[in-house]
Every structure is written in structure tokens, then in C-alpha cells.
PDB file of C-alpha atoms in Angstrom:
ATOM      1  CA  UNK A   1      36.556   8.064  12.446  1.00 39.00           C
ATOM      2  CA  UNK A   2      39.535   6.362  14.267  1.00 38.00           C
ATOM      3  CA  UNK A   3      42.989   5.690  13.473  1.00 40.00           C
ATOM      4  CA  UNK A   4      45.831   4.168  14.879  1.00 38.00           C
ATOM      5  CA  UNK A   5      49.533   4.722  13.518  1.00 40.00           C
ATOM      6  CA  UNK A   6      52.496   2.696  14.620  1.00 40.00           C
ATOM      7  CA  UNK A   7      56.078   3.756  15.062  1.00 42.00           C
ATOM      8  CA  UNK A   8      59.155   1.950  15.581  1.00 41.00           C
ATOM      9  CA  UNK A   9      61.883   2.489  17.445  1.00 40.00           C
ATOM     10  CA  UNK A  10      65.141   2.451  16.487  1.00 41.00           C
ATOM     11  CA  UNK A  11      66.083   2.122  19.925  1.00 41.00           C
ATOM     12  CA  UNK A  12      67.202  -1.355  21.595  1.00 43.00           C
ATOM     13  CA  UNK A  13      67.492  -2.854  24.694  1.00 46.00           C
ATOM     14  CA  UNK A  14      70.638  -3.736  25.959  1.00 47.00           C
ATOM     15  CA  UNK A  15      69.835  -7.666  26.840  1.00 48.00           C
ATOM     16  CA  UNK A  16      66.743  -7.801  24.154  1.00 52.00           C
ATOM     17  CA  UNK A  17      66.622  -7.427  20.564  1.00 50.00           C
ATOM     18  CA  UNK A  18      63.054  -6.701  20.482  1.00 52.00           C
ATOM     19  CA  UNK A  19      62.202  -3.067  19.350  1.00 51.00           C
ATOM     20  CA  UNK A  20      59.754  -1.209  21.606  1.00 52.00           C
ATOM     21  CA  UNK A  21      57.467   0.893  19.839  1.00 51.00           C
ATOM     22  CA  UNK A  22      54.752   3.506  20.448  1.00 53.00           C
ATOM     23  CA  UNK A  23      50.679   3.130  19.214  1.00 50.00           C
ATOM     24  CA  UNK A  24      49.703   6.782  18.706  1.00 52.00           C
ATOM     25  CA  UNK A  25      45.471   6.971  18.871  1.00 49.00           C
ATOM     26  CA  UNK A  26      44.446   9.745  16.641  1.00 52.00           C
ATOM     27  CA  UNK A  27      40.310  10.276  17.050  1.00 55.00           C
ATOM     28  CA  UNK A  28      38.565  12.432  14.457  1.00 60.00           C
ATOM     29  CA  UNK A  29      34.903  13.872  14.522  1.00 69.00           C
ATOM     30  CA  UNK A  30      33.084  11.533  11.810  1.00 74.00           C
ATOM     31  CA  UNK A  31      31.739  15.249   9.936  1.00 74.00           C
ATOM     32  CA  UNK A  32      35.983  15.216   8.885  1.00 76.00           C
ATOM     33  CA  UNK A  33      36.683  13.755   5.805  1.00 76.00           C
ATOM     34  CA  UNK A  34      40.417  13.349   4.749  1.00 80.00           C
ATOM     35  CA  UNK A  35      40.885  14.093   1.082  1.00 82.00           C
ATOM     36  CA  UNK A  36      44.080  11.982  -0.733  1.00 82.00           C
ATOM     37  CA  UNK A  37      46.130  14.386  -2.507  1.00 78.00           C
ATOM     38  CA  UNK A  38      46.955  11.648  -5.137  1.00 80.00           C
ATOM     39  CA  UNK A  39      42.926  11.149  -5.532  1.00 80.00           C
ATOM     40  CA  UNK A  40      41.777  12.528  -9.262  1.00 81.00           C
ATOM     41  CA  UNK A  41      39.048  14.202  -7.872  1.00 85.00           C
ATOM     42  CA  UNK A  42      40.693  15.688  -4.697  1.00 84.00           C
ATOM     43  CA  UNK A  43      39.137  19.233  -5.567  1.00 86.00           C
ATOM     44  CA  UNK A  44      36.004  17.742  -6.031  1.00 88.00           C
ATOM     45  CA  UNK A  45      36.604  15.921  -2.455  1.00 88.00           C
ATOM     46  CA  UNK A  46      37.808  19.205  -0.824  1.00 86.00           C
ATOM     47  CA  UNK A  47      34.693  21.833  -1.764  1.00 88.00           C
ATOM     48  CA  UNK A  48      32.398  18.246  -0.542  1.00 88.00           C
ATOM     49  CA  UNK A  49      34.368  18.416   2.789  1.00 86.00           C
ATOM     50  CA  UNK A  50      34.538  22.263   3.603  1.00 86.00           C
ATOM     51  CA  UNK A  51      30.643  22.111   2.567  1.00 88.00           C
ATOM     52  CA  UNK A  52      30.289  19.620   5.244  1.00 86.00           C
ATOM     53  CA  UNK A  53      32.306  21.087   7.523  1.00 86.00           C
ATOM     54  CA  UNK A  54      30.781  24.914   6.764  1.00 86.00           C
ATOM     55  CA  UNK A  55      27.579  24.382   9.317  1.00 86.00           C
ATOM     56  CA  UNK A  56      29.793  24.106  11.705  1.00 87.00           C
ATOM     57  CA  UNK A  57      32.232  27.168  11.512  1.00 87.00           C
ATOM     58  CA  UNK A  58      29.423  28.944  12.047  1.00 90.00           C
ATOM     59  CA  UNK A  59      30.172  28.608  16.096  1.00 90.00           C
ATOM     60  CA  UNK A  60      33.337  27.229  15.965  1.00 87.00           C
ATOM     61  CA  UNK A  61      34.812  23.771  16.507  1.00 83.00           C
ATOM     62  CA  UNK A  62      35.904  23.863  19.951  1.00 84.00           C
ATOM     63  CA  UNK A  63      37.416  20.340  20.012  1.00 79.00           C
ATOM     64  CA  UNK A  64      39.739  21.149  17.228  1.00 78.00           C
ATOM     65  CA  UNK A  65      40.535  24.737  18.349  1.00 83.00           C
ATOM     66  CA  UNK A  66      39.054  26.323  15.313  1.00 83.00           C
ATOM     67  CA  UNK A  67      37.484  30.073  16.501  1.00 87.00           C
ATOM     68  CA  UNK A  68      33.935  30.605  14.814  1.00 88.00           C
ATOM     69  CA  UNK A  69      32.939  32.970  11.751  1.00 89.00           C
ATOM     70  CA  UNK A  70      30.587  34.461  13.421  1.00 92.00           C
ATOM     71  CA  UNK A  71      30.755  36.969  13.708  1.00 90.00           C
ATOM     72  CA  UNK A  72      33.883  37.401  12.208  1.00 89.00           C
ATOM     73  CA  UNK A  73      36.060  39.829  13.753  1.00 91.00           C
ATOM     74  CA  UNK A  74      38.546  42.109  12.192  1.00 91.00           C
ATOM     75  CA  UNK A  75      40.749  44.453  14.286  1.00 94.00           C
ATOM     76  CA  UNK A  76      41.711  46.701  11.813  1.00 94.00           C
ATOM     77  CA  UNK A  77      41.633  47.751   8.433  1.00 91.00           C
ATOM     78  CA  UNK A  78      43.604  49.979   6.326  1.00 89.00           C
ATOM     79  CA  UNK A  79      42.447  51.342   2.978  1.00 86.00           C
ATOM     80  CA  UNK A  80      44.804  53.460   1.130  1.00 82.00           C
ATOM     81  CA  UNK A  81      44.337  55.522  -2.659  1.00 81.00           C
ATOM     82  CA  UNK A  82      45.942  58.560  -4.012  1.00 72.00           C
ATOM     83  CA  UNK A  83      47.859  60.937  -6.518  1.00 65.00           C
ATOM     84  CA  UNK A  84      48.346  63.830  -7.078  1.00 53.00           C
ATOM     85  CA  UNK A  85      44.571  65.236  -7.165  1.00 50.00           C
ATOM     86  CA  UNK A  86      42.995  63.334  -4.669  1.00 60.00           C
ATOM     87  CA  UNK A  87      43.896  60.952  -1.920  1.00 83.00           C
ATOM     88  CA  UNK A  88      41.971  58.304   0.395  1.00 85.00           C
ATOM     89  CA  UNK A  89      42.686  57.003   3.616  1.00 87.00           C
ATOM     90  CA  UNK A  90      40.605  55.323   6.100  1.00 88.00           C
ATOM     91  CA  UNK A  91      40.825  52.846   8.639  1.00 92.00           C
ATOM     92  CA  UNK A  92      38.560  51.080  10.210  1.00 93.00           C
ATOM     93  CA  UNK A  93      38.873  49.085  13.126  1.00 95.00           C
ATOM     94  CA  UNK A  94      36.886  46.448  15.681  1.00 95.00           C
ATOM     95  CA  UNK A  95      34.954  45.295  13.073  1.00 94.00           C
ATOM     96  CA  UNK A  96      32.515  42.639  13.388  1.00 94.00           C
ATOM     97  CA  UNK A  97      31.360  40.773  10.076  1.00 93.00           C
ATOM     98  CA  UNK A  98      28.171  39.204  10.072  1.00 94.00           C
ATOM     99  CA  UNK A  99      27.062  36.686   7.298  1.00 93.00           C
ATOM    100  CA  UNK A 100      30.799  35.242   6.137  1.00 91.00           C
ATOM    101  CA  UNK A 101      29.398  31.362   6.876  1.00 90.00           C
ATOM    102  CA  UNK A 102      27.288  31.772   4.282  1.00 92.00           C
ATOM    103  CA  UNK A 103      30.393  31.332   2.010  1.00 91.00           C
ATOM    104  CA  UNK A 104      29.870  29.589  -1.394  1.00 91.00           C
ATOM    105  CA  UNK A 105      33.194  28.085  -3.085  1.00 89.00           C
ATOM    106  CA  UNK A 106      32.704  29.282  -6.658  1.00 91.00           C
ATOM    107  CA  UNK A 107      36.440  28.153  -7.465  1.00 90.00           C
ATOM    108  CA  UNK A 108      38.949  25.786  -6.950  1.00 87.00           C
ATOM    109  CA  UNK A 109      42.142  25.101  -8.308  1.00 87.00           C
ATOM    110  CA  UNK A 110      44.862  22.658  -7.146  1.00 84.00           C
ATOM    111  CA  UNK A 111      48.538  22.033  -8.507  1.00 82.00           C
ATOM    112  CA  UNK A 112      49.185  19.586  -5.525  1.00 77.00           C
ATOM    113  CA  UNK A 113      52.885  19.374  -6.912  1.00 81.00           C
ATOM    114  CA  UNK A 114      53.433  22.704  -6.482  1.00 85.00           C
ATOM    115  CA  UNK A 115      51.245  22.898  -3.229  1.00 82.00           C
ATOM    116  CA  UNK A 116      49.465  25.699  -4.651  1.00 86.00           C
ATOM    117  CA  UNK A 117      45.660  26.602  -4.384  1.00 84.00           C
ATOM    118  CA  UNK A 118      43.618  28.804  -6.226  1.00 88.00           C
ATOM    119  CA  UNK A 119      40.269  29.154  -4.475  1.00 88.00           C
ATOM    120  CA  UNK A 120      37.240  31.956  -5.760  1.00 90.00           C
ATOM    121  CA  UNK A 121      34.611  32.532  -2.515  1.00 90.00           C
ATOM    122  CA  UNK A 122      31.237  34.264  -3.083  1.00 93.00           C
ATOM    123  CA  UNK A 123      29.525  36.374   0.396  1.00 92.00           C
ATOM    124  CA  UNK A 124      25.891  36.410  -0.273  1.00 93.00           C
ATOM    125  CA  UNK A 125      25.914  39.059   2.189  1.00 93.00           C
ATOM    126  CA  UNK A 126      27.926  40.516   4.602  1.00 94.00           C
ATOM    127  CA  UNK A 127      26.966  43.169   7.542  1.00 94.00           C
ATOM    128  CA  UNK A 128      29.628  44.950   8.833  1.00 94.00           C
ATOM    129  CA  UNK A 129      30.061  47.144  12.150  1.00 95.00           C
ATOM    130  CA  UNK A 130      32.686  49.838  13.330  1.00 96.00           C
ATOM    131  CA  UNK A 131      34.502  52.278  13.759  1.00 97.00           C
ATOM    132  CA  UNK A 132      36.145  54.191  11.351  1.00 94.00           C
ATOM    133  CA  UNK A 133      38.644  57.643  11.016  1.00 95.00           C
ATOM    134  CA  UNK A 134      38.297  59.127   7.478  1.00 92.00           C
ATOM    135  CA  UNK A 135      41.309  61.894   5.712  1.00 89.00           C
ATOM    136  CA  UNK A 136      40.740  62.032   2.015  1.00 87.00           C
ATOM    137  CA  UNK A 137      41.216  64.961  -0.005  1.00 82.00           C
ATOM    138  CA  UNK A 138      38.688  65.390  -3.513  1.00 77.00           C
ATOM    139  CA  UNK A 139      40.463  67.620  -5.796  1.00 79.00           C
ATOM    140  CA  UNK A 140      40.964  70.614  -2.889  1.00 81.00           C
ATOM    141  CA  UNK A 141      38.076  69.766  -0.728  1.00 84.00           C
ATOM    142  CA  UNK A 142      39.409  67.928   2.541  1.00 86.00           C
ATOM    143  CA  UNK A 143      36.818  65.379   3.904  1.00 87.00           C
ATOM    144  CA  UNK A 144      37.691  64.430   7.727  1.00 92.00           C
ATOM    145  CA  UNK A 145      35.548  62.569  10.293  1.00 93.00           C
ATOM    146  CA  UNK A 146      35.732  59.739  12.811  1.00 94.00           C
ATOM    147  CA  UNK A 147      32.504  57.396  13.960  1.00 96.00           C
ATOM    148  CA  UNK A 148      30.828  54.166  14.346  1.00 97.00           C
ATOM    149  CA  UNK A 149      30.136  52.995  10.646  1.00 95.00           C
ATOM    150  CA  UNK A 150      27.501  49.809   9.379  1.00 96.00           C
ATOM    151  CA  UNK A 151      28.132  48.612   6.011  1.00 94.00           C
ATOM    152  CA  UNK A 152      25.893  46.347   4.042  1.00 95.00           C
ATOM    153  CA  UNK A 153      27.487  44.449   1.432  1.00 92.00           C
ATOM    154  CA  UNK A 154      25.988  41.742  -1.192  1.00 93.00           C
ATOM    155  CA  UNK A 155      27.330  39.054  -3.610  1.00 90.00           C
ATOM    156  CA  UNK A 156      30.477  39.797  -2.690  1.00 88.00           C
ATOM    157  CA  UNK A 157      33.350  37.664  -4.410  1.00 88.00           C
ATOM    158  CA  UNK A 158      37.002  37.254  -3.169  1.00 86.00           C
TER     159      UNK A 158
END
């Protein structure tokens, strides 16, 4: 896909009223399809495009600077729970995700007034590997430890 966008200057020369202006070149890949936000099906346009588009975050698009998904990596994670009784902490870090290009859009929602989105994204399965540092307390028993962790998780939605 090509396009070509004109601006004019507002700038003249002194001895010549013509206005100089600038031809800007813009090249896209032809797998990029622009969506019009005044379109009445532009959330049926956007899950078409990112299904397009999804083969290809696999390994990244290198020509438009986008890093690949996998695998995906995560440098840290925190996961906090507690009361009284009991309390949870972990955290988990280097973690490399395996499986998130397989991404389904189950959702999508668009107010494009408001510029707001409301997407729903189902993992059929993730693998996950890392390291993790456990402190959690069950009623009075303490439960420390530290490690390499793998995780298998499936249909997971966000």
C-alpha cells in the first residue's frame, strides 16, 4: 500500500508568491489494513486486521519496530493476597511465555468518541518459565522457597 500526503507551507518567498511545499512518501506493508474510525463496522474491520496481522507477531515485525510474542517475555511479576489469617506473596521474575500468538479476540468494544476500547482475549495455552521466591503464611504454617518454576496454563481469558 502507498500513500502520498501533501503539505503546504505557509511560508513565502520574498520575490515569489508561490508556496513551496513538502510530498511526504509514507510506504506500508500490503498485510496493514487501515480501519476508518467513522466506518460502521470498524470493530468488525479491526479483529479482520489484527487476525491478519497475528501470523506475523509471532516473530516480530522488524520493519515497523514491533518486538515478537514469542516468546513473550516478562521481567517480573508480583502477586500479592492477605488478612489477617493467611497471606501470599510471590514474585516471579524472567519469565518467558510461550503460546500468547495463539490469541483469539473473543471481544470487542469501541466508543470511538470517547476513544475507549473494551477488548476480551482468549490463550488457548500458555507455557510459562521462571523463577520464582515464595513467603505465604496458611493459618500459622509459614511456606518459604525460591526456584526455577514451569507453569502450564489453558483457555485462559483476559
Amino acid at each position: 500500500m502507498f500513500c502520498a500526503y501533501e503539505f503546504k507551507s505557509h511560508y513565502r518567498k520574498e520575490n515569489n508568491n508561490s508556496r513551496p511545499y513538502i510530498l511526504i512518501y509514507i510506504f506500508l506493508a500490503d498485510y496493514i489494513h487501515i480501519c476508518k474510525r467513522n466506518d460502521v463496522h470498524v470493530a468488525k474491520c479491526i479483529r479482520e486486521s489484527i487476525e491478519i496481522i497475528r501470523p506475523k507477531l509471532k516473530n516480530g515485525i522488524t520493519e515497523l519496530g514491533v518486538p515478537g510474542l514469542e516468546p513473550l517475555r516478562i521481567d517480573e511479576i508480583e502477586i500479592f493476597r492477605g488478612d489477617d489469617s493467611s497471606n501470599f506473596k510471590a514474585v516471579l521474575k524472567n519469565v518467558d511465555v510461550s503460546g500468547a500468538s495463539e490469541f483469539k479476540i473473543t471481544k470487542l468494544k469501541l466508543d470511538v468518541d470517547k476513544n475507549t476500547y473494551r477488548i476480551g482475549v482468549r490463550f488457548p495455552g500458555l507455557d510459562l518459565t521462571g523463577d520464582y521466591d515464595i513467603n505465604a503464611r496458611v493459618l500459622v504454617a509459614p511456606i518459604k522457597g525460591s526456584g526455577k518454576f514451569y507453569a502450564n496454563v489453558s483457555k485462559y481469558n483476559v
